[in-house]
Amino acid sequence: MAETLALPVDRVELAGDLVLPAGAEGLVVFVHGSGSSRFSPRNRRVAAVLNDATLGTLLLDLLTPDEEAVDERTRRLRFDIPMLSQRVIRIIDWLATDGRFTGLRIGCFGASTGAAAALIAAAQRPALVHAVVSRGGRPDLADEQLAGVRAPTLLIVGGADDVVLELNRSALRALRCEKRLDVVPEATHLFEERGALDRVAKLAQEWFSRYLSSD
């Protein structure tokens, strides 16, 4: 069962759904993409696979309900990468100081534009973020911050997602950390094809299990 948390970020509180299996050594913070939320069915499917592998997960809302209402009209906040990345950083800082999470290694799973926010957070908190996975992400939006990422980073892209695939290939060259690009054959941007999202979940689980373990 997930526990819904109220996460203090600057002058607002953001909602997050936490699942922390017994014996977990790692906690993966999910950073959703534009127009999505912590209820993203794709992210929840990936999170369930991580939970089955004894990895904790925290699925976030990066906007408050009031901000979401404004964003539905303006579509501006969902693309405000500096603001979103700062919120991810604040949440990572909070996790690092809350006694319930002592000893847990933190990873970030970013989808679409959320991947840029996750990578910026990793660059800004190299001692706290131990692994990053991007699903159909826009790492190019992290721009010059890519070179500062130290956490091992896995970029997962659909083979039929042509534009995003090229952006990820370019970002891979800019990263200076341990890195890998995995292409899911024939998958499109949302990995809606049969078996595609299962492949994403398996790749993410293997990456996080490897780098968030204390062994």
Short mmCIF file of N, CA and C in Angstrom, two decimals, residues 4-124:
data_model
loop_
_atom_site.label_atom_id
_atom_site.label_comp_id
_atom_site.label_asym_id
_atom_site.label_seq_id
_atom_site.Cartn_x
_atom_site.Cartn_y
_atom_site.Cartn_z
N THR A 4 0.58 8.33 1.12
CA THR A 4 0.61 9.64 0.48
C THR A 4 1.24 10.65 1.43
N LEU A 5 2.30 11.30 0.95
CA LEU A 5 3.05 12.27 1.75
C LEU A 5 2.74 13.69 1.28
N ALA A 6 2.85 14.63 2.19
CA ALA A 6 2.82 16.05 1.86
C ALA A 6 4.25 16.56 1.97
N LEU A 7 4.84 16.88 0.84
CA LEU A 7 6.27 17.20 0.78
C LEU A 7 6.45 18.71 0.75
N PRO A 8 7.16 19.27 1.74
CA PRO A 8 7.35 20.72 1.79
C PRO A 8 8.39 21.18 0.77
N VAL A 9 7.98 22.06 -0.11
CA VAL A 9 8.88 22.59 -1.13
C VAL A 9 8.67 24.10 -1.19
N ASP A 10 9.67 24.84 -0.70
CA ASP A 10 9.57 26.29 -0.64
C ASP A 10 8.28 26.68 0.11
N ARG A 11 7.35 27.34 -0.54
CA ARG A 11 6.15 27.81 0.16
C ARG A 11 4.92 26.97 -0.16
N VAL A 12 5.12 25.81 -0.77
CA VAL A 12 3.97 24.96 -1.11
C VAL A 12 4.23 23.54 -0.61
N GLU A 13 3.19 22.72 -0.66
CA GLU A 13 3.32 21.29 -0.38
C GLU A 13 2.94 20.51 -1.62
N LEU A 14 3.77 19.53 -1.96
CA LEU A 14 3.50 18.67 -3.10
C LEU A 14 3.14 17.28 -2.62
N ALA A 15 2.25 16.63 -3.31
CA ALA A 15 1.84 15.28 -2.94
C ALA A 15 2.77 14.25 -3.55
N GLY A 16 3.03 13.19 -2.79
CA GLY A 16 3.85 12.09 -3.28
C GLY A 16 3.36 10.78 -2.72
N ASP A 17 3.33 9.75 -3.56
CA ASP A 17 2.92 8.41 -3.13
C ASP A 17 4.16 7.55 -2.92
N LEU A 18 4.36 7.13 -1.68
CA LEU A 18 5.55 6.38 -1.28
C LEU A 18 5.22 4.91 -1.08
N VAL A 19 6.04 4.05 -1.67
CA VAL A 19 6.02 2.63 -1.37
C VAL A 19 7.45 2.24 -0.98
N LEU A 20 7.60 1.70 0.22
CA LEU A 20 8.93 1.35 0.72
C LEU A 20 8.91 -0.11 1.18
N PRO A 21 9.29 -1.04 0.31
CA PRO A 21 9.28 -2.46 0.69
C PRO A 21 10.26 -2.75 1.81
N ALA A 22 9.95 -3.75 2.61
CA ALA A 22 10.87 -4.18 3.67
C ALA A 22 12.20 -4.58 3.05
N GLY A 23 13.28 -4.09 3.64
CA GLY A 23 14.61 -4.44 3.16
C GLY A 23 15.11 -3.61 2.00
N ALA A 24 14.36 -2.58 1.61
CA ALA A 24 14.78 -1.75 0.48
C ALA A 24 16.09 -1.03 0.80
N GLU A 25 16.99 -1.01 -0.18
CA GLU A 25 18.24 -0.27 -0.06
C GLU A 25 18.23 1.00 -0.89
N GLY A 26 17.31 1.08 -1.84
CA GLY A 26 17.23 2.24 -2.71
C GLY A 26 15.83 2.80 -2.78
N LEU A 27 15.74 4.08 -3.11
CA LEU A 27 14.46 4.78 -3.26
C LEU A 27 14.51 5.56 -4.57
N VAL A 28 13.57 5.27 -5.46
CA VAL A 28 13.53 5.91 -6.78
C VAL A 28 12.46 6.99 -6.79
N VAL A 29 12.88 8.22 -7.07
CA VAL A 29 11.98 9.36 -7.18
C VAL A 29 11.53 9.47 -8.64
N PHE A 30 10.22 9.40 -8.87
CA PHE A 30 9.67 9.49 -10.22
C PHE A 30 9.34 10.94 -10.54
N VAL A 31 9.89 11.42 -11.66
CA VAL A 31 9.69 12.80 -12.10
C VAL A 31 8.90 12.74 -13.41
N HIS A 32 7.61 13.07 -13.35
CA HIS A 32 6.74 12.89 -14.50
C HIS A 32 6.97 13.95 -15.57
N GLY A 33 6.47 13.67 -16.76
CA GLY A 33 6.62 14.58 -17.87
C GLY A 33 5.51 15.61 -17.96
N SER A 34 5.53 16.38 -19.02
CA SER A 34 4.60 17.50 -19.19
C SER A 34 3.16 17.02 -19.22
N GLY A 35 2.31 17.69 -18.46
CA GLY A 35 0.90 17.40 -18.45
C GLY A 35 0.51 16.14 -17.71
N SER A 36 1.45 15.50 -17.03
CA SER A 36 1.16 14.26 -16.31
C SER A 36 1.11 14.54 -14.81
N SER A 37 1.11 13.46 -14.01
CA SER A 37 1.02 13.59 -12.57
C SER A 37 1.53 12.30 -11.93
N ARG A 38 1.42 12.23 -10.61
CA ARG A 38 1.86 11.02 -9.92
C ARG A 38 0.96 9.82 -10.23
N PHE A 39 -0.16 10.07 -10.86
CA PHE A 39 -1.08 8.99 -11.22
C PHE A 39 -0.81 8.42 -12.61
N SER A 40 0.27 8.83 -13.24
CA SER A 40 0.62 8.31 -14.57
C SER A 40 0.59 6.79 -14.58
N PRO A 41 -0.27 6.17 -15.40
CA PRO A 41 -0.34 4.71 -15.41
C PRO A 41 0.95 4.06 -15.87
N ARG A 42 1.69 4.71 -16.76
CA ARG A 42 2.95 4.14 -17.22
C ARG A 42 3.99 4.14 -16.10
N ASN A 43 4.10 5.26 -15.40
CA ASN A 43 5.05 5.30 -14.29
C ASN A 43 4.66 4.34 -13.18
N ARG A 44 3.37 4.18 -12.95
CA ARG A 44 2.93 3.26 -11.90
C ARG A 44 3.24 1.80 -12.26
N ARG A 45 3.17 1.48 -13.53
CA ARG A 45 3.54 0.12 -13.94
C ARG A 45 5.03 -0.12 -13.72
N VAL A 46 5.84 0.86 -14.06
CA VAL A 46 7.28 0.73 -13.82
C VAL A 46 7.56 0.66 -12.33
N ALA A 47 6.90 1.49 -11.54
CA ALA A 47 7.11 1.50 -10.09
C ALA A 47 6.78 0.15 -9.48
N ALA A 48 5.73 -0.50 -9.96
CA ALA A 48 5.35 -1.81 -9.42
C ALA A 48 6.44 -2.84 -9.64
N VAL A 49 7.09 -2.78 -10.80
CA VAL A 49 8.20 -3.70 -11.08
C VAL A 49 9.37 -3.41 -10.14
N LEU A 50 9.65 -2.15 -9.89
CA LEU A 50 10.73 -1.79 -8.96
C LEU A 50 10.39 -2.26 -7.55
N ASN A 51 9.16 -2.08 -7.13
CA ASN A 51 8.74 -2.54 -5.80
C ASN A 51 8.92 -4.04 -5.65
N ASP A 52 8.59 -4.79 -6.70
CA ASP A 52 8.75 -6.25 -6.66
C ASP A 52 10.22 -6.65 -6.53
N ALA A 53 11.12 -5.75 -6.93
CA ALA A 53 12.55 -6.00 -6.81
C ALA A 53 13.12 -5.37 -5.54
N THR A 54 12.26 -5.06 -4.58
CA THR A 54 12.64 -4.49 -3.28
C THR A 54 13.28 -3.12 -3.41
N LEU A 55 12.76 -2.33 -4.33
CA LEU A 55 13.17 -0.93 -4.46
C LEU A 55 12.01 -0.04 -4.04
N GLY A 56 12.30 0.97 -3.23
CA GLY A 56 11.28 1.93 -2.86
C GLY A 56 11.00 2.88 -4.01
N THR A 57 9.78 3.42 -4.03
CA THR A 57 9.41 4.38 -5.07
C THR A 57 8.64 5.55 -4.45
N LEU A 58 8.87 6.73 -5.01
CA LEU A 58 8.14 7.94 -4.62
C LEU A 58 7.66 8.61 -5.90
N LEU A 59 6.35 8.52 -6.16
CA LEU A 59 5.76 9.15 -7.33
C LEU A 59 5.23 10.52 -6.93
N LEU A 60 5.71 11.55 -7.62
CA LEU A 60 5.47 12.93 -7.22
C LEU A 60 4.46 13.64 -8.10
N ASP A 61 3.78 14.61 -7.52
CA ASP A 61 3.17 15.70 -8.28
C ASP A 61 4.13 16.88 -8.19
N LEU A 62 4.53 17.42 -9.32
CA LEU A 62 5.45 18.55 -9.30
C LEU A 62 4.73 19.89 -9.25
N LEU A 63 3.41 19.86 -9.42
CA LEU A 63 2.60 21.07 -9.31
C LEU A 63 1.51 20.86 -8.26
N THR A 64 1.12 21.92 -7.59
CA THR A 64 -0.02 21.86 -6.68
C THR A 64 -1.31 21.82 -7.50
N PRO A 65 -2.45 21.45 -6.87
CA PRO A 65 -3.72 21.48 -7.61
C PRO A 65 -4.03 22.84 -8.23
N ASP A 66 -3.76 23.91 -7.50
CA ASP A 66 -4.01 25.25 -8.05
C ASP A 66 -3.12 25.52 -9.26
N GLU A 67 -1.85 25.11 -9.15
CA GLU A 67 -0.93 25.32 -10.27
C GLU A 67 -1.34 24.47 -11.48
N GLU A 68 -1.82 23.27 -11.22
CA GLU A 68 -2.28 22.42 -12.31
C GLU A 68 -3.45 23.06 -13.05
N ALA A 69 -4.34 23.69 -12.29
CA ALA A 69 -5.49 24.36 -12.92
C ALA A 69 -5.02 25.50 -13.83
N VAL A 70 -4.04 26.26 -13.37
CA VAL A 70 -3.49 27.34 -14.19
C VAL A 70 -2.79 26.75 -15.42
N ASP A 71 -2.04 25.69 -15.20
CA ASP A 71 -1.28 25.09 -16.29
C ASP A 71 -2.17 24.48 -17.36
N GLU A 72 -3.35 24.01 -16.96
CA GLU A 72 -4.29 23.49 -17.96
C GLU A 72 -4.68 24.57 -18.97
N ARG A 73 -4.70 25.82 -18.50
CA ARG A 73 -5.06 26.93 -19.39
C ARG A 73 -3.86 27.46 -20.16
N THR A 74 -2.71 27.56 -19.48
CA THR A 74 -1.56 28.25 -20.07
C THR A 74 -0.51 27.31 -20.66
N ARG A 75 -0.42 26.09 -20.12
CA ARG A 75 0.58 25.10 -20.54
C ARG A 75 2.00 25.62 -20.38
N ARG A 76 2.21 26.51 -19.43
CA ARG A 76 3.54 27.10 -19.23
C ARG A 76 4.35 26.40 -18.15
N LEU A 77 3.71 26.10 -17.03
CA LEU A 77 4.47 25.54 -15.90
C LEU A 77 5.06 24.18 -16.24
N ARG A 78 4.38 23.40 -17.05
CA ARG A 78 4.86 22.06 -17.37
C ARG A 78 6.17 22.08 -18.13
N PHE A 79 6.49 23.23 -18.74
CA PHE A 79 7.74 23.36 -19.48
C PHE A 79 8.75 24.27 -18.76
N ASP A 80 8.45 24.62 -17.52
CA ASP A 80 9.36 25.46 -16.73
C ASP A 80 10.39 24.55 -16.07
N ILE A 81 11.37 24.12 -16.85
CA ILE A 81 12.35 23.13 -16.37
C ILE A 81 13.14 23.65 -15.17
N PRO A 82 13.58 24.91 -15.14
CA PRO A 82 14.29 25.39 -13.95
C PRO A 82 13.45 25.26 -12.67
N MET A 83 12.18 25.63 -12.72
CA MET A 83 11.33 25.52 -11.54
C MET A 83 11.12 24.06 -11.15
N LEU A 84 10.82 23.22 -12.13
CA LEU A 84 10.55 21.81 -11.84
C LEU A 84 11.79 21.12 -11.27
N SER A 85 12.95 21.43 -11.84
CA SER A 85 14.18 20.80 -11.34
C SER A 85 14.49 21.26 -9.92
N GLN A 86 14.22 22.53 -9.62
CA GLN A 86 14.45 23.00 -8.25
C GLN A 86 13.53 22.29 -7.27
N ARG A 87 12.33 21.99 -7.69
CA ARG A 87 11.42 21.25 -6.80
C ARG A 87 11.92 19.82 -6.57
N VAL A 88 12.43 19.20 -7.61
CA VAL A 88 13.01 17.86 -7.43
C VAL A 88 14.20 17.92 -6.47
N ILE A 89 15.04 18.92 -6.62
CA ILE A 89 16.20 19.08 -5.73
C ILE A 89 15.74 19.26 -4.29
N ARG A 90 14.73 20.09 -4.07
CA ARG A 90 14.24 20.31 -2.70
C ARG A 90 13.71 19.01 -2.10
N ILE A 91 13.05 18.21 -2.89
CA ILE A 91 12.52 16.94 -2.39
C ILE A 91 13.65 15.98 -2.07
N ILE A 92 14.67 15.94 -2.91
CA ILE A 92 15.84 15.09 -2.63
C ILE A 92 16.52 15.54 -1.35
N ASP A 93 16.66 16.85 -1.16
CA ASP A 93 17.25 17.37 0.08
C ASP A 93 16.41 16.95 1.29
N TRP A 94 15.10 17.02 1.15
CA TRP A 94 14.21 16.63 2.25
C TRP A 94 14.37 15.15 2.57
N LEU A 95 14.43 14.32 1.56
CA LEU A 95 14.61 12.88 1.78
C LEU A 95 15.91 12.60 2.51
N ALA A 96 16.95 13.36 2.16
CA ALA A 96 18.27 13.13 2.75
C ALA A 96 18.33 13.51 4.22
N THR A 97 17.39 14.34 4.67
CA THR A 97 17.42 14.79 6.07
C THR A 97 16.33 14.14 6.92
N ASP A 98 15.43 13.38 6.30
CA ASP A 98 14.36 12.71 7.04
C ASP A 98 14.85 11.34 7.51
N GLY A 99 14.75 11.11 8.80
CA GLY A 99 15.30 9.89 9.39
C GLY A 99 14.73 8.60 8.85
N ARG A 100 13.50 8.65 8.31
CA ARG A 100 12.91 7.42 7.76
C ARG A 100 13.68 6.88 6.57
N PHE A 101 14.45 7.74 5.93
CA PHE A 101 15.11 7.34 4.69
C PHE A 101 16.63 7.23 4.85
N THR A 102 17.10 7.27 6.08
CA THR A 102 18.53 7.17 6.34
C THR A 102 19.08 5.87 5.76
N GLY A 103 20.15 5.98 5.03
CA GLY A 103 20.80 4.80 4.47
C GLY A 103 20.29 4.38 3.11
N LEU A 104 19.18 4.96 2.66
CA LEU A 104 18.66 4.61 1.34
C LEU A 104 19.39 5.41 0.26
N ARG A 105 19.81 4.72 -0.78
CA ARG A 105 20.43 5.39 -1.92
C ARG A 105 19.32 5.86 -2.86
N ILE A 106 19.41 7.10 -3.29
CA ILE A 106 18.35 7.73 -4.07
C ILE A 106 18.67 7.65 -5.57
N GLY A 107 17.66 7.29 -6.35
CA GLY A 107 17.73 7.35 -7.79
C GLY A 107 16.59 8.19 -8.33
N CYS A 108 16.68 8.58 -9.60
CA CYS A 108 15.62 9.35 -10.24
C CYS A 108 15.21 8.68 -11.55
N PHE A 109 13.89 8.57 -11.74
CA PHE A 109 13.32 8.07 -12.98
C PHE A 109 12.54 9.21 -13.61
N GLY A 110 13.01 9.69 -14.75
CA GLY A 110 12.36 10.82 -15.39
C GLY A 110 11.73 10.44 -16.71
N ALA A 111 10.52 10.92 -16.96
CA ALA A 111 9.82 10.65 -18.21
C ALA A 111 9.62 11.95 -18.98
N SER A 112 9.84 11.90 -20.28
CA SER A 112 9.61 13.04 -21.15
C SER A 112 10.38 14.27 -20.62
N THR A 113 9.71 15.41 -20.44
CA THR A 113 10.42 16.59 -19.94
C THR A 113 10.92 16.40 -18.52
N GLY A 114 10.30 15.49 -17.77
CA GLY A 114 10.76 15.21 -16.41
C GLY A 114 12.16 14.65 -16.35
N ALA A 115 12.62 14.05 -17.46
CA ALA A 115 13.98 13.53 -17.49
C ALA A 115 14.99 14.67 -17.36
N ALA A 116 14.69 15.81 -17.97
CA ALA A 116 15.60 16.95 -17.85
C ALA A 116 15.69 17.43 -16.41
N ALA A 117 14.54 17.52 -15.74
CA ALA A 117 14.53 17.93 -14.34
C ALA A 117 15.30 16.94 -13.48
N ALA A 118 15.15 15.65 -13.76
CA ALA A 118 15.87 14.63 -12.99
C ALA A 118 17.37 14.74 -13.20
N LEU A 119 17.79 14.98 -14.44
CA LEU A 119 19.23 15.09 -14.72
C LEU A 119 19.83 16.35 -14.11
N ILE A 120 19.09 17.44 -14.13
CA ILE A 120 19.59 18.66 -13.48
C ILE A 120 19.73 18.43 -11.98
N ALA A 121 18.76 17.76 -11.38
CA ALA A 121 18.85 17.45 -9.95
C ALA A 121 20.06 16.57 -9.67
N ALA A 122 20.32 15.60 -10.53
CA ALA A 122 21.49 14.74 -10.35
C ALA A 122 22.79 15.54 -10.45
N ALA A 123 22.83 16.49 -11.39
CA ALA A 123 24.02 17.32 -11.54
C ALA A 123 24.24 18.22 -10.33
N GLN A 124 23.14 18.72 -9.76
CA GLN A 124 23.23 19.64 -8.63
C GLN A 124 23.42 18.92 -7.30
#
